[in-house]
Amino acid sequence: QKGRLNGNGRLSGSLLAPLVNGSVTLEGGEVAGAELPMELHDLKVQA
């Protein structure tokens, strides 16, 4: 697995009810391995 992961976030709320807001971006991701049925290259994901 490889790629570049960037993100930012903000925590708020209480200890028993935390709130998390933010974003994460993966660019140039790659997933491969003998246990996987296929290889995935040049992945780009934003959440």
PDB file of N, CA and C in Angstrom:
ATOM      1  N   GLN A   1       0.831  -1.159   0.000  1.00  0.00           N
ATOM      2  CA  GLN A   1       0.000   0.000   0.000  1.00  0.00           C
ATOM      3  C   GLN A   1       0.884   1.234   0.000  1.00  0.00           C
ATOM      4  N   LYS A   2       0.450   2.211  -0.771  1.00  0.00           N
ATOM      5  CA  LYS A   2       1.163   3.484  -0.779  1.00  0.00           C
ATOM      6  C   LYS A   2       0.221   4.575  -1.229  1.00  0.00           C
ATOM      7  N   GLY A   3       0.646   5.811  -1.068  1.00  0.00           N
ATOM      8  CA  GLY A   3      -0.144   6.963  -1.459  1.00  0.00           C
ATOM      9  C   GLY A   3       0.153   8.125  -0.542  1.00  0.00           C
ATOM     10  N   ARG A   4      -0.504   9.242  -0.799  1.00  0.00           N
ATOM     11  CA  ARG A   4      -0.322  10.447   0.014  1.00  0.00           C
ATOM     12  C   ARG A   4      -1.653  10.758   0.686  1.00  0.00           C
ATOM     13  N   LEU A   5      -1.628  10.865   2.011  1.00  0.00           N
ATOM     14  CA  LEU A   5      -2.825  11.118   2.802  1.00  0.00           C
ATOM     15  C   LEU A   5      -2.712  12.485   3.458  1.00  0.00           C
ATOM     16  N   ASN A   6      -3.700  13.336   3.214  1.00  0.00           N
ATOM     17  CA  ASN A   6      -3.769  14.664   3.828  1.00  0.00           C
ATOM     18  C   ASN A   6      -5.102  14.785   4.544  1.00  0.00           C
ATOM     19  N   GLY A   7      -5.111  15.493   5.642  1.00  0.00           N
ATOM     20  CA  GLY A   7      -6.369  15.677   6.352  1.00  0.00           C
ATOM     21  C   GLY A   7      -6.308  16.817   7.340  1.00  0.00           C
ATOM     22  N   ASN A   8      -7.494  17.225   7.771  1.00  0.00           N
ATOM     23  CA  ASN A   8      -7.614  18.201   8.845  1.00  0.00           C
ATOM     24  C   ASN A   8      -8.912  17.921   9.570  1.00  0.00           C
ATOM     25  N   GLY A   9      -8.983  18.331  10.810  1.00  0.00           N
ATOM     26  CA  GLY A   9     -10.184  18.066  11.576  1.00  0.00           C
ATOM     27  C   GLY A   9     -10.280  18.943  12.801  1.00  0.00           C
ATOM     28  N   ARG A  10     -11.466  18.901  13.401  1.00  0.00           N
ATOM     29  CA  ARG A  10     -11.718  19.664  14.617  1.00  0.00           C
ATOM     30  C   ARG A  10     -12.540  18.789  15.552  1.00  0.00           C
ATOM     31  N   LEU A  11     -12.113  18.714  16.789  1.00  0.00           N
ATOM     32  CA  LEU A  11     -12.834  17.988  17.825  1.00  0.00           C
ATOM     33  C   LEU A  11     -13.595  18.977  18.686  1.00  0.00           C
ATOM     34  N   SER A  12     -14.841  18.640  19.004  1.00  0.00           N
ATOM     35  CA  SER A  12     -15.630  19.472  19.905  1.00  0.00           C
ATOM     36  C   SER A  12     -16.579  18.562  20.672  1.00  0.00           C
ATOM     37  N   GLY A  13     -17.474  19.128  21.420  1.00  0.00           N
ATOM     38  CA  GLY A  13     -18.390  18.340  22.221  1.00  0.00           C
ATOM     39  C   GLY A  13     -17.774  17.986  23.558  1.00  0.00           C
ATOM     40  N   SER A  14     -18.338  16.967  24.194  1.00  0.00           N
ATOM     41  CA  SER A  14     -17.846  16.540  25.503  1.00  0.00           C
ATOM     42  C   SER A  14     -17.083  15.231  25.369  1.00  0.00           C
ATOM     43  N   LEU A  15     -16.465  14.826  26.459  1.00  0.00           N
ATOM     44  CA  LEU A  15     -15.702  13.582  26.456  1.00  0.00           C
ATOM     45  C   LEU A  15     -16.609  12.381  26.180  1.00  0.00           C
ATOM     46  N   LEU A  16     -17.837  12.408  26.689  1.00  0.00           N
ATOM     47  CA  LEU A  16     -18.770  11.298  26.490  1.00  0.00           C
ATOM     48  C   LEU A  16     -19.539  11.391  25.175  1.00  0.00           C
ATOM     49  N   ALA A  17     -19.540  12.558  24.550  1.00  0.00           N
ATOM     50  CA  ALA A  17     -20.236  12.741  23.268  1.00  0.00           C
ATOM     51  C   ALA A  17     -19.391  13.635  22.359  1.00  0.00           C
ATOM     52  N   PRO A  18     -18.238  13.130  21.906  1.00  0.00           N
ATOM     53  CA  PRO A  18     -17.369  13.954  21.063  1.00  0.00           C
ATOM     54  C   PRO A  18     -17.949  14.146  19.660  1.00  0.00           C
ATOM     55  N   LEU A  19     -17.643  15.277  19.067  1.00  0.00           N
ATOM     56  CA  LEU A  19     -18.012  15.570  17.685  1.00  0.00           C
ATOM     57  C   LEU A  19     -16.729  15.767  16.893  1.00  0.00           C
ATOM     58  N   VAL A  20     -16.646  15.120  15.733  1.00  0.00           N
ATOM     59  CA  VAL A  20     -15.462  15.223  14.885  1.00  0.00           C
ATOM     60  C   VAL A  20     -15.902  15.744  13.526  1.00  0.00           C
ATOM     61  N   ASN A  21     -15.306  16.835  13.091  1.00  0.00           N
ATOM     62  CA  ASN A  21     -15.569  17.402  11.768  1.00  0.00           C
ATOM     63  C   ASN A  21     -14.244  17.587  11.054  1.00  0.00           C
ATOM     64  N   GLY A  22     -14.219  17.284   9.755  1.00  0.00           N
ATOM     65  CA  GLY A  22     -12.989  17.473   9.003  1.00  0.00           C
ATOM     66  C   GLY A  22     -13.049  16.777   7.663  1.00  0.00           C
ATOM     67  N   SER A  23     -11.891  16.660   7.033  1.00  0.00           N
ATOM     68  CA  SER A  23     -11.814  16.007   5.729  1.00  0.00           C
ATOM     69  C   SER A  23     -10.499  15.248   5.604  1.00  0.00           C
ATOM     70  N   VAL A  24     -10.518  14.244   4.743  1.00  0.00           N
ATOM     71  CA  VAL A  24      -9.340  13.426   4.461  1.00  0.00           C
ATOM     72  C   VAL A  24      -9.274  13.216   2.954  1.00  0.00           C
ATOM     73  N   THR A  25      -8.082  13.342   2.370  1.00  0.00           N
ATOM     74  CA  THR A  25      -7.880  13.114   0.943  1.00  0.00           C
ATOM     75  C   THR A  25      -6.719  12.155   0.742  1.00  0.00           C
ATOM     76  N   LEU A  26      -6.935  11.134  -0.075  1.00  0.00           N
ATOM     77  CA  LEU A  26      -5.891  10.187  -0.459  1.00  0.00           C
ATOM     78  C   LEU A  26      -5.640  10.355  -1.949  1.00  0.00           C
ATOM     79  N   GLU A  27      -4.378  10.539  -2.344  1.00  0.00           N
ATOM     80  CA  GLU A  27      -4.012  10.651  -3.757  1.00  0.00           C
ATOM     81  C   GLU A  27      -2.882   9.688  -4.067  1.00  0.00           C
ATOM     82  N   GLY A  28      -2.932   9.074  -5.239  1.00  0.00           N
ATOM     83  CA  GLY A  28      -1.880   8.164  -5.673  1.00  0.00           C
ATOM     84  C   GLY A  28      -1.844   6.881  -4.875  1.00  0.00           C
ATOM     85  N   GLY A  29      -2.987   6.499  -4.336  1.00  0.00           N
ATOM     86  CA  GLY A  29      -3.051   5.297  -3.510  1.00  0.00           C
ATOM     87  C   GLY A  29      -2.886   4.026  -4.324  1.00  0.00           C
ATOM     88  N   GLU A  30      -2.393   3.006  -3.675  1.00  0.00           N
ATOM     89  CA  GLU A  30      -2.199   1.703  -4.318  1.00  0.00           C
ATOM     90  C   GLU A  30      -2.429   0.611  -3.288  1.00  0.00           C
ATOM     91  N   VAL A  31      -3.202  -0.405  -3.675  1.00  0.00           N
ATOM     92  CA  VAL A  31      -3.446  -1.553  -2.815  1.00  0.00           C
ATOM     93  C   VAL A  31      -3.179  -2.802  -3.638  1.00  0.00           C
ATOM     94  N   ALA A  32      -2.291  -3.645  -3.156  1.00  0.00           N
ATOM     95  CA  ALA A  32      -1.956  -4.879  -3.868  1.00  0.00           C
ATOM     96  C   ALA A  32      -1.460  -5.897  -2.856  1.00  0.00           C
ATOM     97  N   GLY A  33      -1.626  -7.149  -3.165  1.00  0.00           N
ATOM     98  CA  GLY A  33      -1.128  -8.202  -2.297  1.00  0.00           C
ATOM     99  C   GLY A  33      -1.624  -9.557  -2.757  1.00  0.00           C
ATOM    100  N   ALA A  34      -0.923 -10.584  -2.374  1.00  0.00           N
ATOM    101  CA  ALA A  34      -1.271 -11.945  -2.791  1.00  0.00           C
ATOM    102  C   ALA A  34      -2.655 -12.353  -2.301  1.00  0.00           C
ATOM    103  N   GLU A  35      -3.104 -11.808  -1.166  1.00  0.00           N
ATOM    104  CA  GLU A  35      -4.401 -12.186  -0.607  1.00  0.00           C
ATOM    105  C   GLU A  35      -5.573 -11.443  -1.249  1.00  0.00           C
ATOM    106  N   LEU A  36      -5.299 -10.480  -2.131  1.00  0.00           N
ATOM    107  CA  LEU A  36      -6.351  -9.715  -2.795  1.00  0.00           C
ATOM    108  C   LEU A  36      -6.614 -10.260  -4.196  1.00  0.00           C
ATOM    109  N   PRO A  37      -7.880 -10.231  -4.652  1.00  0.00           N
ATOM    110  CA  PRO A  37      -8.191 -10.761  -5.984  1.00  0.00           C
ATOM    111  C   PRO A  37      -7.730  -9.865  -7.133  1.00  0.00           C
ATOM    112  N   MET A  38      -7.389  -8.597  -6.845  1.00  0.00           N
ATOM    113  CA  MET A  38      -6.943  -7.679  -7.894  1.00  0.00           C
ATOM    114  C   MET A  38      -6.061  -6.601  -7.282  1.00  0.00           C
ATOM    115  N   GLU A  39      -5.336  -5.880  -8.131  1.00  0.00           N
ATOM    116  CA  GLU A  39      -4.525  -4.750  -7.686  1.00  0.00           C
ATOM    117  C   GLU A  39      -5.238  -3.454  -8.056  1.00  0.00           C
ATOM    118  N   LEU A  40      -5.169  -2.472  -7.175  1.00  0.00           N
ATOM    119  CA  LEU A  40      -5.756  -1.161  -7.431  1.00  0.00           C
ATOM    120  C   LEU A  40      -4.635  -0.136  -7.442  1.00  0.00           C
ATOM    121  N   HIS A  41      -4.586   0.686  -8.492  1.00  0.00           N
ATOM    122  CA  HIS A  41      -3.514   1.668  -8.660  1.00  0.00           C
ATOM    123  C   HIS A  41      -4.091   3.063  -8.869  1.00  0.00           C
ATOM    124  N   ASP A  42      -3.320   4.072  -8.500  1.00  0.00           N
ATOM    125  CA  ASP A  42      -3.642   5.488  -8.700  1.00  0.00           C
ATOM    126  C   ASP A  42      -5.018   5.853  -8.132  1.00  0.00           C
ATOM    127  N   LEU A  43      -5.272   5.421  -6.896  1.00  0.00           N
ATOM    128  CA  LEU A  43      -6.544   5.710  -6.240  1.00  0.00           C
ATOM    129  C   LEU A  43      -6.597   7.163  -5.786  1.00  0.00           C
ATOM    130  N   LYS A  44      -7.782   7.758  -5.871  1.00  0.00           N
ATOM    131  CA  LYS A  44      -8.013   9.093  -5.336  1.00  0.00           C
ATOM    132  C   LYS A  44      -9.336   9.048  -4.587  1.00  0.00           C
ATOM    133  N   VAL A  45      -9.286   9.389  -3.290  1.00  0.00           N
ATOM    134  CA  VAL A  45     -10.470   9.333  -2.439  1.00  0.00           C
ATOM    135  C   VAL A  45     -10.538  10.615  -1.622  1.00  0.00           C
ATOM    136  N   GLN A  46     -11.734  11.190  -1.527  1.00  0.00           N
ATOM    137  CA  GLN A  46     -11.936  12.358  -0.677  1.00  0.00           C
ATOM    138  C   GLN A  46     -13.159  12.100   0.184  1.00  0.00           C
ATOM    139  N   ALA A  47     -13.015  12.308   1.489  1.00  0.00           N
ATOM    140  CA  ALA A  47     -14.131  12.096   2.420  1.00  0.00           C
ATOM    141  C   ALA A  47     -14.147  13.190   3.461  1.00  0.00           C
TER     142      ALA A  47
END
